[in-house]
Amino acid sequence: FAALTAGMATILAARRIVLVVTGQRKRAILGRMLVEPVGDDLPASWLRPLDTATLLADDEAWPREAPHP
């Protein structure tokens, strides 16, 4: 298992962003990211309006109340 840590300025400046979300333990935070206003309270929300960001989530992580794209 490996992880990469980068600040939001670096992430937002990337040419392409792929956010991968897996597992039921991530469902609640993914649900918040999809519906809450973009802001500092939830840094991942800054990815939502970007054309350069792609979200990949498995069925376990996808919030039940959110429609599948």
PDB file of C-alpha atoms in Angstrom:
ATOM      1  CA  PHE A   1       0.000   0.000   0.000  1.00  0.00           C
ATOM      2  CA  ALA A   2       1.377   3.403  -0.915  1.00  0.00           C
ATOM      3  CA  ALA A   3       0.103   6.941  -0.578  1.00  0.00           C
ATOM      4  CA  LEU A   4       0.992  10.303  -2.024  1.00  0.00           C
ATOM      5  CA  THR A   5       0.456  13.552  -0.190  1.00  0.00           C
ATOM      6  CA  ALA A   6       0.235  16.886  -1.990  1.00  0.00           C
ATOM      7  CA  GLY A   7      -1.130  20.301  -1.053  1.00  0.00           C
ATOM      8  CA  MET A   8      -4.315  21.648  -2.623  1.00  0.00           C
ATOM      9  CA  ALA A   9      -2.418  24.258  -4.664  1.00  0.00           C
ATOM     10  CA  THR A  10      -0.351  21.495  -6.282  1.00  0.00           C
ATOM     11  CA  ILE A  11      -3.397  19.304  -6.872  1.00  0.00           C
ATOM     12  CA  LEU A  12      -5.504  22.116  -8.350  1.00  0.00           C
ATOM     13  CA  ALA A  13      -2.657  23.092 -10.698  1.00  0.00           C
ATOM     14  CA  ALA A  14      -2.407  19.585 -12.148  1.00  0.00           C
ATOM     15  CA  ARG A  15      -3.247  19.062 -15.820  1.00  0.00           C
ATOM     16  CA  ARG A  16      -5.343  16.008 -14.913  1.00  0.00           C
ATOM     17  CA  ILE A  17      -6.731  14.808 -11.576  1.00  0.00           C
ATOM     18  CA  VAL A  18      -8.159  11.348 -10.935  1.00  0.00           C
ATOM     19  CA  LEU A  19      -9.794  10.830  -7.545  1.00  0.00           C
ATOM     20  CA  VAL A  20     -10.360   7.157  -6.740  1.00  0.00           C
ATOM     21  CA  VAL A  21     -12.749   6.367  -3.879  1.00  0.00           C
ATOM     22  CA  THR A  22     -13.287   2.797  -2.715  1.00  0.00           C
ATOM     23  CA  GLY A  23     -15.095   1.095   0.105  1.00  0.00           C
ATOM     24  CA  GLN A  24     -18.066   1.780   2.337  1.00  0.00           C
ATOM     25  CA  ARG A  25     -15.903   3.666   4.855  1.00  0.00           C
ATOM     26  CA  LYS A  26     -15.559   6.495   2.308  1.00  0.00           C
ATOM     27  CA  ARG A  27     -19.288   6.725   1.485  1.00  0.00           C
ATOM     28  CA  ALA A  28     -20.178   9.498   3.936  1.00  0.00           C
ATOM     29  CA  ILE A  29     -17.324  11.807   2.966  1.00  0.00           C
ATOM     30  CA  LEU A  30     -17.939  11.210  -0.745  1.00  0.00           C
ATOM     31  CA  GLY A  31     -21.603  12.086  -0.191  1.00  0.00           C
ATOM     32  CA  ARG A  32     -20.568  15.334   1.464  1.00  0.00           C
ATOM     33  CA  MET A  33     -18.151  16.118  -1.351  1.00  0.00           C
ATOM     34  CA  LEU A  34     -20.898  15.715  -3.944  1.00  0.00           C
ATOM     35  CA  VAL A  35     -23.507  17.953  -2.297  1.00  0.00           C
ATOM     36  CA  GLU A  36     -21.921  20.443   0.100  1.00  0.00           C
ATOM     37  CA  PRO A  37     -20.837  23.876  -1.097  1.00  0.00           C
ATOM     38  CA  VAL A  38     -17.302  24.150  -2.409  1.00  0.00           C
ATOM     39  CA  GLY A  39     -15.130  25.438   0.411  1.00  0.00           C
ATOM     40  CA  ASP A  40     -12.331  24.998   2.879  1.00  0.00           C
ATOM     41  CA  ASP A  41     -14.453  22.881   5.246  1.00  0.00           C
ATOM     42  CA  LEU A  42     -14.175  20.027   2.746  1.00  0.00           C
ATOM     43  CA  PRO A  43     -11.059  20.480   0.585  1.00  0.00           C
ATOM     44  CA  ALA A  44     -12.012  17.702  -1.824  1.00  0.00           C
ATOM     45  CA  SER A  45     -15.041  19.799  -2.808  1.00  0.00           C
ATOM     46  CA  TRP A  46     -12.658  22.100  -4.715  1.00  0.00           C
ATOM     47  CA  LEU A  47     -12.295  19.298  -7.283  1.00  0.00           C
ATOM     48  CA  ARG A  48     -15.989  19.270  -8.181  1.00  0.00           C
ATOM     49  CA  PRO A  49     -16.101  22.275 -10.530  1.00  0.00           C
ATOM     50  CA  LEU A  50     -12.872  21.361 -12.331  1.00  0.00           C
ATOM     51  CA  ASP A  51     -12.992  20.084 -15.911  1.00  0.00           C
ATOM     52  CA  THR A  52      -9.640  18.422 -15.253  1.00  0.00           C
ATOM     53  CA  ALA A  53     -10.921  16.211 -12.422  1.00  0.00           C
ATOM     54  CA  THR A  54     -12.359  12.732 -12.833  1.00  0.00           C
ATOM     55  CA  LEU A  55     -14.042  10.849  -9.984  1.00  0.00           C
ATOM     56  CA  LEU A  56     -13.942   7.056  -9.939  1.00  0.00           C
ATOM     57  CA  ALA A  57     -15.906   5.383  -7.142  1.00  0.00           C
ATOM     58  CA  ASP A  58     -16.929   1.795  -6.576  1.00  0.00           C
ATOM     59  CA  ASP A  59     -20.492   0.809  -5.651  1.00  0.00           C
ATOM     60  CA  GLU A  60     -19.587   0.441  -1.969  1.00  0.00           C
ATOM     61  CA  ALA A  61     -18.308   4.023  -1.782  1.00  0.00           C
ATOM     62  CA  TRP A  62     -21.057   5.605  -3.860  1.00  0.00           C
ATOM     63  CA  PRO A  63     -23.662   7.306  -1.617  1.00  0.00           C
ATOM     64  CA  ARG A  64     -27.030   5.550  -1.785  1.00  0.00           C
ATOM     65  CA  GLU A  65     -28.915   8.839  -2.102  1.00  0.00           C
ATOM     66  CA  ALA A  66     -26.790  10.080  -5.024  1.00  0.00           C
ATOM     67  CA  PRO A  67     -27.785   9.171  -8.564  1.00  0.00           C
ATOM     68  CA  HIS A  68     -25.220   7.165 -10.494  1.00  0.00           C
ATOM     69  CA  PRO A  69     -23.700   9.226 -13.293  1.00  0.00           C
TER      70      PRO A  69
END
